[in-house]
Amino acid sequence: MSRLQVVSGKGGTGKTTVAAALALALAREGKRTLLVEVEGRQGLAQLFGAEALPYEERKIAVAPGGGGEVFALAIDAERALLDYLQMFYKLGSAGRALKKLGAIDFATTIAPGLRDVLLTGKACEAVRRKDKAGRYVYDHVIMDAPPTGRITRFLNVNDEVAGLARFGPIHNQAQAVMKVLKSPETAVHLVTLLEEMPVQETGDGIEELREAGLPVGRVVVNMVRPHHLDEDTLRTAAGDHRAEVAGALSRAGLGGARRGGLAERLVDPLLTQAAEHASRVELERAQRTVLAGLDLPTYELPLLGAGVDLAGLYELAKELRKQTVAE
């Protein structure tokens, strides 16, 4: 599995949750994983029930049984630029003075390409980093990336900085980043729901990524709801079967099937719910057909009725690991 895994998706599909679950799934295999946030939303801290993440790598979870660990980092573009200036120009206190004057914020605001180089560059540095024994510090780096509509431009930093610098440290940094991003070390996963708009945006995003030469990984279908009705019942829901349903309810002990009886009064609400369920199942089947046409491996994660808390994350991680092993 690729060492840098980028997770994107249309807003509302739960990409941050999937990124966190993926990090935990890898940790359950005994891997040391870094989970990186680049949008400044502190979504990872909320998921893990932790305080706001600082600009430093901090352990936030340990996988039970597997011995793996999950570290997290919220990358801040201003701090990353200070690191960059110190690394290449040894500015030290002068760099901190520039921050106080607002020059750092100004630079990252007027040059979004530079901002993306700094954000992706920090993640790629973690991918390449080795300890004194020559071993990689992290087995995997998982990036909770911007939404699908912006992911190709965000990752394609070489094009973004072309107008800023055609040579020098910034240019070299962009090239080093692209060397990682366009290599087999990287995979970009897209999260979707079984709904028309997210699936359409997923298809468009995959096409853009491929055109840019960026490696597409898997499609993760999130929040999949169970099908409560079998095929025969779904067909019944599509027709006019009031008398048949009323009779079945009556035989089940829910009152008489006569007009105005309890069983008869339950028929309309039940048929309405069944029809809505049947319509959703049909829509989901159509979207699964579209996803199958993308010709990519697909994972599915269930909808957690109680919402996503830390226990829910571990449940999703277990499901991801099960599907990975089954491949």
PDB file of C-alpha atoms in Angstrom, residues 17-274:
ATOM      1  CA  THR A  17     -13.723  10.547   9.082  1.00  0.00           C
ATOM      2  CA  VAL A  18     -12.491   8.177   6.366  1.00  0.00           C
ATOM      3  CA  ALA A  19      -8.935   9.565   6.617  1.00  0.00           C
ATOM      4  CA  ALA A  20      -8.946   8.989  10.381  1.00  0.00           C
ATOM      5  CA  ALA A  21     -10.409   5.479  10.028  1.00  0.00           C
ATOM      6  CA  LEU A  22      -7.780   4.630   7.401  1.00  0.00           C
ATOM      7  CA  ALA A  23      -4.986   5.742   9.752  1.00  0.00           C
ATOM      8  CA  LEU A  24      -6.422   3.559  12.528  1.00  0.00           C
ATOM      9  CA  ALA A  25      -6.824   0.603  10.149  1.00  0.00           C
ATOM     10  CA  LEU A  26      -3.139   0.801   9.213  1.00  0.00           C
ATOM     11  CA  ALA A  27      -2.161   1.139  12.871  1.00  0.00           C
ATOM     12  CA  ARG A  28      -4.067  -2.097  13.614  1.00  0.00           C
ATOM     13  CA  GLU A  29      -1.574  -3.765  11.271  1.00  0.00           C
ATOM     14  CA  GLY A  30       1.263  -2.546  13.477  1.00  0.00           C
ATOM     15  CA  LYS A  31       2.081   0.478  11.331  1.00  0.00           C
ATOM     16  CA  ARG A  32       3.279   3.849  12.586  1.00  0.00           C
ATOM     17  CA  THR A  33       1.033   6.368  10.841  1.00  0.00           C
ATOM     18  CA  LEU A  34       0.952  10.161  10.582  1.00  0.00           C
ATOM     19  CA  LEU A  35      -2.458  11.749   9.990  1.00  0.00           C
ATOM     20  CA  VAL A  36      -2.114  15.198   8.427  1.00  0.00           C
ATOM     21  CA  GLU A  37      -4.706  17.996   8.255  1.00  0.00           C
ATOM     22  CA  VAL A  38      -4.155  20.878   5.810  1.00  0.00           C
ATOM     23  CA  GLU A  39      -7.367  22.935   5.918  1.00  0.00           C
ATOM     24  CA  GLY A  40      -7.114  24.382   9.414  1.00  0.00           C
ATOM     25  CA  ARG A  41     -10.537  23.104  10.514  1.00  0.00           C
ATOM     26  CA  GLN A  42      -9.304  20.987  13.458  1.00  0.00           C
ATOM     27  CA  GLY A  43     -11.650  18.243  12.296  1.00  0.00           C
ATOM     28  CA  LEU A  44      -9.252  15.510  13.405  1.00  0.00           C
ATOM     29  CA  ALA A  45      -9.064  16.831  16.958  1.00  0.00           C
ATOM     30  CA  GLN A  46     -12.860  16.795  17.184  1.00  0.00           C
ATOM     31  CA  LEU A  47     -13.070  13.218  15.893  1.00  0.00           C
ATOM     32  CA  PHE A  48     -10.532  11.931  18.412  1.00  0.00           C
ATOM     33  CA  GLY A  49     -11.965  14.000  21.261  1.00  0.00           C
ATOM     34  CA  ALA A  50      -8.672  15.838  21.681  1.00  0.00           C
ATOM     35  CA  GLU A  51      -7.670  19.456  22.160  1.00  0.00           C
ATOM     36  CA  ALA A  52      -6.869  21.552  19.087  1.00  0.00           C
ATOM     37  CA  LEU A  53      -3.814  20.111  17.360  1.00  0.00           C
ATOM     38  CA  PRO A  54      -0.686  22.269  17.517  1.00  0.00           C
ATOM     39  CA  TYR A  55       1.852  22.609  14.727  1.00  0.00           C
ATOM     40  CA  GLU A  56       3.714  19.529  15.876  1.00  0.00           C
ATOM     41  CA  GLU A  57       3.378  15.779  15.460  1.00  0.00           C
ATOM     42  CA  ARG A  58       1.475  14.385  18.421  1.00  0.00           C
ATOM     43  CA  LYS A  59       0.355  10.831  19.250  1.00  0.00           C
ATOM     44  CA  ILE A  60      -3.426  10.664  19.353  1.00  0.00           C
ATOM     45  CA  ALA A  61      -4.232   6.924  19.214  1.00  0.00           C
ATOM     46  CA  VAL A  62      -2.781   3.462  19.742  1.00  0.00           C
ATOM     47  CA  ALA A  63      -4.264   0.478  17.932  1.00  0.00           C
ATOM     48  CA  PRO A  64      -5.394  -2.328  20.251  1.00  0.00           C
ATOM     49  CA  GLY A  65      -3.527  -5.555  19.648  1.00  0.00           C
ATOM     50  CA  GLY A  66      -1.642  -4.390  16.566  1.00  0.00           C
ATOM     51  CA  GLY A  67       0.918  -2.271  18.363  1.00  0.00           C
ATOM     52  CA  GLY A  68       0.671   0.508  15.791  1.00  0.00           C
ATOM     53  CA  GLU A  69       0.385   4.200  16.605  1.00  0.00           C
ATOM     54  CA  VAL A  70      -1.364   7.167  15.029  1.00  0.00           C
ATOM     55  CA  PHE A  71       0.241  10.589  15.190  1.00  0.00           C
ATOM     56  CA  ALA A  72      -1.499  13.743  13.976  1.00  0.00           C
ATOM     57  CA  LEU A  73      -0.326  17.090  12.618  1.00  0.00           C
ATOM     58  CA  ALA A  74      -2.328  20.175  11.684  1.00  0.00           C
ATOM     59  CA  ILE A  75      -0.154  21.935   9.101  1.00  0.00           C
ATOM     60  CA  ASP A  76      -0.243  25.710   9.269  1.00  0.00           C
ATOM     61  CA  ALA A  77       0.944  27.504   6.107  1.00  0.00           C
ATOM     62  CA  GLU A  78       2.506  30.405   8.038  1.00  0.00           C
ATOM     63  CA  ARG A  79       4.497  28.127  10.329  1.00  0.00           C
ATOM     64  CA  ALA A  80       5.486  25.966   7.367  1.00  0.00           C
ATOM     65  CA  LEU A  81       6.802  29.073   5.582  1.00  0.00           C
ATOM     66  CA  LEU A  82       8.846  30.016   8.644  1.00  0.00           C
ATOM     67  CA  ASP A  83      10.315  26.506   8.644  1.00  0.00           C
ATOM     68  CA  TYR A  84      11.065  26.882   4.951  1.00  0.00           C
ATOM     69  CA  LEU A  85      12.779  30.254   5.412  1.00  0.00           C
ATOM     70  CA  GLN A  86      14.850  28.876   8.270  1.00  0.00           C
ATOM     71  CA  MET A  87      15.799  25.768   6.293  1.00  0.00           C
ATOM     72  CA  PHE A  88      16.965  27.593   3.173  1.00  0.00           C
ATOM     73  CA  TYR A  89      17.870  31.081   4.400  1.00  0.00           C
ATOM     74  CA  LYS A  90      18.627  30.654   8.145  1.00  0.00           C
ATOM     75  CA  LEU A  91      16.478  33.653   9.017  1.00  0.00           C
ATOM     76  CA  GLY A  92      15.845  32.628  12.615  1.00  0.00           C
ATOM     77  CA  SER A  93      14.542  35.589  14.610  1.00  0.00           C
ATOM     78  CA  ALA A  94      14.239  37.646  11.421  1.00  0.00           C
ATOM     79  CA  GLY A  95      11.593  35.186  10.212  1.00  0.00           C
ATOM     80  CA  ARG A  96       9.645  35.599  13.443  1.00  0.00           C
ATOM     81  CA  ALA A  97       9.845  39.357  12.994  1.00  0.00           C
ATOM     82  CA  LEU A  98       8.372  38.996   9.509  1.00  0.00           C
ATOM     83  CA  LYS A  99       5.481  37.056  11.027  1.00  0.00           C
ATOM     84  CA  LYS A 100       4.790  39.833  13.558  1.00  0.00           C
ATOM     85  CA  LEU A 101       4.739  42.348  10.715  1.00  0.00           C
ATOM     86  CA  GLY A 102       2.195  40.232   8.828  1.00  0.00           C
ATOM     87  CA  ALA A 103       4.559  39.524   5.947  1.00  0.00           C
ATOM     88  CA  ILE A 104       4.191  35.756   6.276  1.00  0.00           C
ATOM     89  CA  ASP A 105       0.391  35.889   6.105  1.00  0.00           C
ATOM     90  CA  PHE A 106       0.645  38.339   3.197  1.00  0.00           C
ATOM     91  CA  ALA A 107       2.958  36.015   1.244  1.00  0.00           C
ATOM     92  CA  THR A 108       0.762  32.930   1.663  1.00  0.00           C
ATOM     93  CA  THR A 109      -2.393  34.907   0.794  1.00  0.00           C
ATOM     94  CA  ILE A 110      -1.221  36.526  -2.443  1.00  0.00           C
ATOM     95  CA  ALA A 111       0.541  33.378  -3.644  1.00  0.00           C
ATOM     96  CA  PRO A 112      -1.831  30.412  -3.157  1.00  0.00           C
ATOM     97  CA  GLY A 113       0.564  28.258  -5.191  1.00  0.00           C
ATOM     98  CA  LEU A 114       3.241  28.889  -2.580  1.00  0.00           C
ATOM     99  CA  ARG A 115       0.775  27.986   0.165  1.00  0.00           C
ATOM    100  CA  ASP A 116       0.013  24.632  -1.475  1.00  0.00           C
ATOM    101  CA  VAL A 117       3.727  23.890  -1.934  1.00  0.00           C
ATOM    102  CA  LEU A 118       4.260  24.503   1.775  1.00  0.00           C
ATOM    103  CA  LEU A 119       1.312  22.334   2.842  1.00  0.00           C
ATOM    104  CA  THR A 120       2.045  19.413   0.534  1.00  0.00           C
ATOM    105  CA  GLY A 121       5.778  19.822   1.076  1.00  0.00           C
ATOM    106  CA  LYS A 122       5.435  19.271   4.817  1.00  0.00           C
ATOM    107  CA  ALA A 123       3.510  16.030   4.234  1.00  0.00           C
ATOM    108  CA  CYS A 124       6.014  14.819   1.614  1.00  0.00           C
ATOM    109  CA  GLU A 125       8.887  15.583   3.990  1.00  0.00           C
ATOM    110  CA  ALA A 126       7.252  13.293   6.555  1.00  0.00           C
ATOM    111  CA  VAL A 127       6.988  10.567   3.903  1.00  0.00           C
ATOM    112  CA  ARG A 128      10.715  10.778   3.122  1.00  0.00           C
ATOM    113  CA  ARG A 129      11.967  11.279   6.687  1.00  0.00           C
ATOM    114  CA  LYS A 130      14.248   8.590   8.133  1.00  0.00           C
ATOM    115  CA  ASP A 131      15.704   7.967  11.574  1.00  0.00           C
ATOM    116  CA  LYS A 132      19.397   7.559  12.401  1.00  0.00           C
ATOM    117  CA  ALA A 133      19.215   3.869  11.512  1.00  0.00           C
ATOM    118  CA  GLY A 134      18.000   4.711   8.011  1.00  0.00           C
ATOM    119  CA  ARG A 135      14.431   3.499   8.598  1.00  0.00           C
ATOM    120  CA  TYR A 136      11.381   5.514   7.675  1.00  0.00           C
ATOM    121  CA  VAL A 137       9.983   7.354  10.700  1.00  0.00           C
ATOM    122  CA  TYR A 138       6.418   6.723   9.470  1.00  0.00           C
ATOM    123  CA  ASP A 139       5.181   3.686   7.578  1.00  0.00           C
ATOM    124  CA  HIS A 140       2.310   5.719   6.153  1.00  0.00           C
ATOM    125  CA  VAL A 141       1.255   9.368   5.960  1.00  0.00           C
ATOM    126  CA  ILE A 142      -2.491   9.986   5.533  1.00  0.00           C
ATOM    127  CA  MET A 143      -3.491  13.453   4.320  1.00  0.00           C
ATOM    128  CA  ASP A 144      -6.983  14.815   4.954  1.00  0.00           C
ATOM    129  CA  ALA A 145      -6.919  16.934   1.789  1.00  0.00           C
ATOM    130  CA  PRO A 146      -9.163  19.673   0.313  1.00  0.00           C
ATOM    131  CA  PRO A 147     -12.470  18.685  -1.367  1.00  0.00           C
ATOM    132  CA  THR A 148     -12.634  17.004  -4.760  1.00  0.00           C
ATOM    133  CA  GLY A 149     -13.270  20.250  -6.627  1.00  0.00           C
ATOM    134  CA  ARG A 150      -9.869  21.607  -5.525  1.00  0.00           C
ATOM    135  CA  ILE A 151      -7.785  18.461  -5.091  1.00  0.00           C
ATOM    136  CA  THR A 152      -6.047  18.361  -8.493  1.00  0.00           C
ATOM    137  CA  ARG A 153      -4.969  21.993  -8.342  1.00  0.00           C
ATOM    138  CA  PHE A 154      -3.861  21.549  -4.729  1.00  0.00           C
ATOM    139  CA  LEU A 155      -1.660  18.561  -5.554  1.00  0.00           C
ATOM    140  CA  ASN A 156      -0.372  19.782  -8.908  1.00  0.00           C
ATOM    141  CA  VAL A 157       1.940  22.298  -7.241  1.00  0.00           C
ATOM    142  CA  ASN A 158       4.505  22.342 -10.056  1.00  0.00           C
ATOM    143  CA  ASP A 159       2.043  24.165 -12.315  1.00  0.00           C
ATOM    144  CA  GLU A 160       0.993  26.433  -9.451  1.00  0.00           C
ATOM    145  CA  VAL A 161       4.507  27.757  -8.774  1.00  0.00           C
ATOM    146  CA  ALA A 162       5.551  28.048 -12.423  1.00  0.00           C
ATOM    147  CA  GLY A 163       4.643  31.718 -12.408  1.00  0.00           C
ATOM    148  CA  LEU A 164       6.327  32.309  -9.051  1.00  0.00           C
ATOM    149  CA  ALA A 165       9.747  30.778  -9.553  1.00  0.00           C
ATOM    150  CA  ARG A 166      11.338  29.010 -12.513  1.00  0.00           C
ATOM    151  CA  PHE A 167      14.493  28.247 -10.557  1.00  0.00           C
ATOM    152  CA  GLY A 168      15.860  28.469  -7.016  1.00  0.00           C
ATOM    153  CA  PRO A 169      14.735  26.872  -3.726  1.00  0.00           C
ATOM    154  CA  ILE A 170      10.969  27.287  -4.270  1.00  0.00           C
ATOM    155  CA  HIS A 171      11.195  25.719  -7.720  1.00  0.00           C
ATOM    156  CA  ASN A 172      13.351  22.880  -6.372  1.00  0.00           C
ATOM    157  CA  GLN A 173      10.946  22.322  -3.478  1.00  0.00           C
ATOM    158  CA  ALA A 174       7.997  22.053  -5.874  1.00  0.00           C
ATOM    159  CA  GLN A 175       9.871  19.544  -8.014  1.00  0.00           C
ATOM    160  CA  ALA A 176      10.757  17.450  -4.959  1.00  0.00           C
ATOM    161  CA  VAL A 177       7.103  17.467  -3.884  1.00  0.00           C
ATOM    162  CA  MET A 178       5.887  16.427  -7.334  1.00  0.00           C
ATOM    163  CA  LYS A 179       8.433  13.623  -7.432  1.00  0.00           C
ATOM    164  CA  VAL A 180       6.631  12.098  -4.424  1.00  0.00           C
ATOM    165  CA  LEU A 181       3.085  12.983  -5.490  1.00  0.00           C
ATOM    166  CA  LYS A 182       3.396  11.441  -8.964  1.00  0.00           C
ATOM    167  CA  SER A 183       5.222   8.314  -7.804  1.00  0.00           C
ATOM    168  CA  PRO A 184       3.883   4.883  -6.757  1.00  0.00           C
ATOM    169  CA  GLU A 185       4.482   6.063  -3.166  1.00  0.00           C
ATOM    170  CA  THR A 186       1.256   8.093  -3.438  1.00  0.00           C
ATOM    171  CA  ALA A 187      -2.415   7.202  -3.902  1.00  0.00           C
ATOM    172  CA  VAL A 188      -5.332   9.652  -3.986  1.00  0.00           C
ATOM    173  CA  HIS A 189      -8.555   8.140  -2.608  1.00  0.00           C
ATOM    174  CA  LEU A 190     -11.929   9.773  -3.239  1.00  0.00           C
ATOM    175  CA  VAL A 191     -14.820   9.501  -0.775  1.00  0.00           C
ATOM    176  CA  THR A 192     -18.392   9.535  -2.024  1.00  0.00           C
ATOM    177  CA  LEU A 193     -21.961   8.719  -1.059  1.00  0.00           C
ATOM    178  CA  LEU A 194     -24.442   6.690  -3.102  1.00  0.00           C
ATOM    179  CA  GLU A 195     -26.033   9.912  -4.321  1.00  0.00           C
ATOM    180  CA  GLU A 196     -25.978  11.502  -7.754  1.00  0.00           C
ATOM    181  CA  MET A 197     -24.015  14.710  -7.035  1.00  0.00           C
ATOM    182  CA  PRO A 198     -21.172  13.145  -4.997  1.00  0.00           C
ATOM    183  CA  VAL A 199     -20.813  10.305  -7.513  1.00  0.00           C
ATOM    184  CA  GLN A 200     -20.715  12.768 -10.419  1.00  0.00           C
ATOM    185  CA  GLU A 201     -18.092  14.886  -8.658  1.00  0.00           C
ATOM    186  CA  THR A 202     -16.072  11.755  -7.905  1.00  0.00           C
ATOM    187  CA  GLY A 203     -16.041  10.808 -11.586  1.00  0.00           C
ATOM    188  CA  ASP A 204     -15.003  14.338 -12.591  1.00  0.00           C
ATOM    189  CA  GLY A 205     -12.279  14.372  -9.926  1.00  0.00           C
ATOM    190  CA  ILE A 206     -10.843  11.052 -11.095  1.00  0.00           C
ATOM    191  CA  GLU A 207     -10.724  12.322 -14.679  1.00  0.00           C
ATOM    192  CA  GLU A 208      -8.904  15.509 -13.615  1.00  0.00           C
ATOM    193  CA  LEU A 209      -6.411  13.584 -11.476  1.00  0.00           C
ATOM    194  CA  ARG A 210      -5.632  11.210 -14.307  1.00  0.00           C
ATOM    195  CA  GLU A 211      -5.176  14.053 -16.791  1.00  0.00           C
ATOM    196  CA  ALA A 212      -2.695  15.657 -14.377  1.00  0.00           C
ATOM    197  CA  GLY A 213      -0.766  12.396 -14.040  1.00  0.00           C
ATOM    198  CA  LEU A 214      -1.616  12.021 -10.351  1.00  0.00           C
ATOM    199  CA  PRO A 215      -2.077   8.450  -9.050  1.00  0.00           C
ATOM    200  CA  VAL A 216      -5.695   7.573  -8.254  1.00  0.00           C
ATOM    201  CA  GLY A 217      -6.180   4.987  -5.520  1.00  0.00           C
ATOM    202  CA  ARG A 218      -9.618   3.788  -4.453  1.00  0.00           C
ATOM    203  CA  VAL A 219     -13.174   5.016  -4.196  1.00  0.00           C
ATOM    204  CA  VAL A 220     -14.574   4.840  -0.650  1.00  0.00           C
ATOM    205  CA  VAL A 221     -18.373   4.738  -0.504  1.00  0.00           C
ATOM    206  CA  ASN A 222     -19.225   6.144   2.896  1.00  0.00           C
ATOM    207  CA  MET A 223     -22.399   6.069   5.029  1.00  0.00           C
ATOM    208  CA  VAL A 224     -23.933   3.075   3.252  1.00  0.00           C
ATOM    209  CA  ARG A 225     -27.372   2.380   4.673  1.00  0.00           C
ATOM    210  CA  PRO A 226     -28.646  -1.194   5.061  1.00  0.00           C
ATOM    211  CA  HIS A 227     -31.435  -2.577   2.892  1.00  0.00           C
ATOM    212  CA  HIS A 228     -34.211  -3.651   5.240  1.00  0.00           C
ATOM    213  CA  LEU A 229     -36.535  -5.179   2.631  1.00  0.00           C
ATOM    214  CA  ASP A 230     -36.006  -8.199   0.416  1.00  0.00           C
ATOM    215  CA  GLU A 231     -36.717  -8.133  -3.333  1.00  0.00           C
ATOM    216  CA  ASP A 232     -40.276  -9.493  -3.027  1.00  0.00           C
ATOM    217  CA  THR A 233     -41.167  -6.853  -0.437  1.00  0.00           C
ATOM    218  CA  LEU A 234     -39.660  -4.105  -2.567  1.00  0.00           C
ATOM    219  CA  ARG A 235     -41.851  -5.180  -5.485  1.00  0.00           C
ATOM    220  CA  THR A 236     -44.865  -5.186  -3.179  1.00  0.00           C
ATOM    221  CA  ALA A 237     -44.053  -1.621  -2.124  1.00  0.00           C
ATOM    222  CA  ALA A 238     -44.135  -0.535  -5.753  1.00  0.00           C
ATOM    223  CA  GLY A 239     -47.715  -1.724  -6.328  1.00  0.00           C
ATOM    224  CA  ASP A 240     -51.185  -1.308  -4.840  1.00  0.00           C
ATOM    225  CA  HIS A 241     -51.353  -4.040  -2.208  1.00  0.00           C
ATOM    226  CA  ARG A 242     -53.386  -2.347   0.541  1.00  0.00           C
ATOM    227  CA  ALA A 243     -55.700  -5.272   1.208  1.00  0.00           C
ATOM    228  CA  GLU A 244     -52.838  -7.769   1.203  1.00  0.00           C
ATOM    229  CA  VAL A 245     -50.797  -5.709   3.684  1.00  0.00           C
ATOM    230  CA  ALA A 246     -53.829  -5.063   5.926  1.00  0.00           C
ATOM    231  CA  GLY A 247     -54.539  -8.779   6.025  1.00  0.00           C
ATOM    232  CA  ALA A 248     -50.925  -9.584   6.936  1.00  0.00           C
ATOM    233  CA  LEU A 249     -50.999  -7.025   9.759  1.00  0.00           C
ATOM    234  CA  SER A 250     -54.257  -8.435  11.057  1.00  0.00           C
ATOM    235  CA  ARG A 251     -52.891 -11.977  11.053  1.00  0.00           C
ATOM    236  CA  ALA A 252     -49.891 -10.681  13.002  1.00  0.00           C
ATOM    237  CA  GLY A 253     -52.266  -9.581  15.776  1.00  0.00           C
ATOM    238  CA  LEU A 254     -52.282  -5.840  14.988  1.00  0.00           C
ATOM    239  CA  GLY A 255     -56.058  -5.442  14.957  1.00  0.00           C
ATOM    240  CA  GLY A 256     -58.758  -6.113  12.416  1.00  0.00           C
ATOM    241  CA  ALA A 257     -58.261  -5.551   8.709  1.00  0.00           C
ATOM    242  CA  ARG A 258     -61.744  -4.022   8.326  1.00  0.00           C
ATOM    243  CA  ARG A 259     -62.042  -0.418   7.192  1.00  0.00           C
ATOM    244  CA  GLY A 260     -61.041   1.895  10.040  1.00  0.00           C
ATOM    245  CA  GLY A 261     -59.408  -0.884  12.052  1.00  0.00           C
ATOM    246  CA  LEU A 262     -55.907  -0.575  13.483  1.00  0.00           C
ATOM    247  CA  ALA A 263     -54.317  -2.785  10.833  1.00  0.00           C
ATOM    248  CA  GLU A 264     -56.015  -0.819   8.059  1.00  0.00           C
ATOM    249  CA  ARG A 265     -54.826   2.500   9.544  1.00  0.00           C
ATOM    250  CA  LEU A 266     -51.222   1.262   9.578  1.00  0.00           C
ATOM    251  CA  VAL A 267     -51.223   0.415   5.890  1.00  0.00           C
ATOM    252  CA  ASP A 268     -50.672   3.886   4.387  1.00  0.00           C
ATOM    253  CA  PRO A 269     -47.702   4.887   6.618  1.00  0.00           C
ATOM    254  CA  LEU A 270     -46.051   1.512   6.064  1.00  0.00           C
ATOM    255  CA  LEU A 271     -46.530   1.592   2.304  1.00  0.00           C
ATOM    256  CA  THR A 272     -45.215   5.167   2.167  1.00  0.00           C
ATOM    257  CA  GLN A 273     -42.047   4.202   4.051  1.00  0.00           C
ATOM    258  CA  ALA A 274     -41.631   1.086   1.939  1.00  0.00           C
TER     259      ALA A 274
END
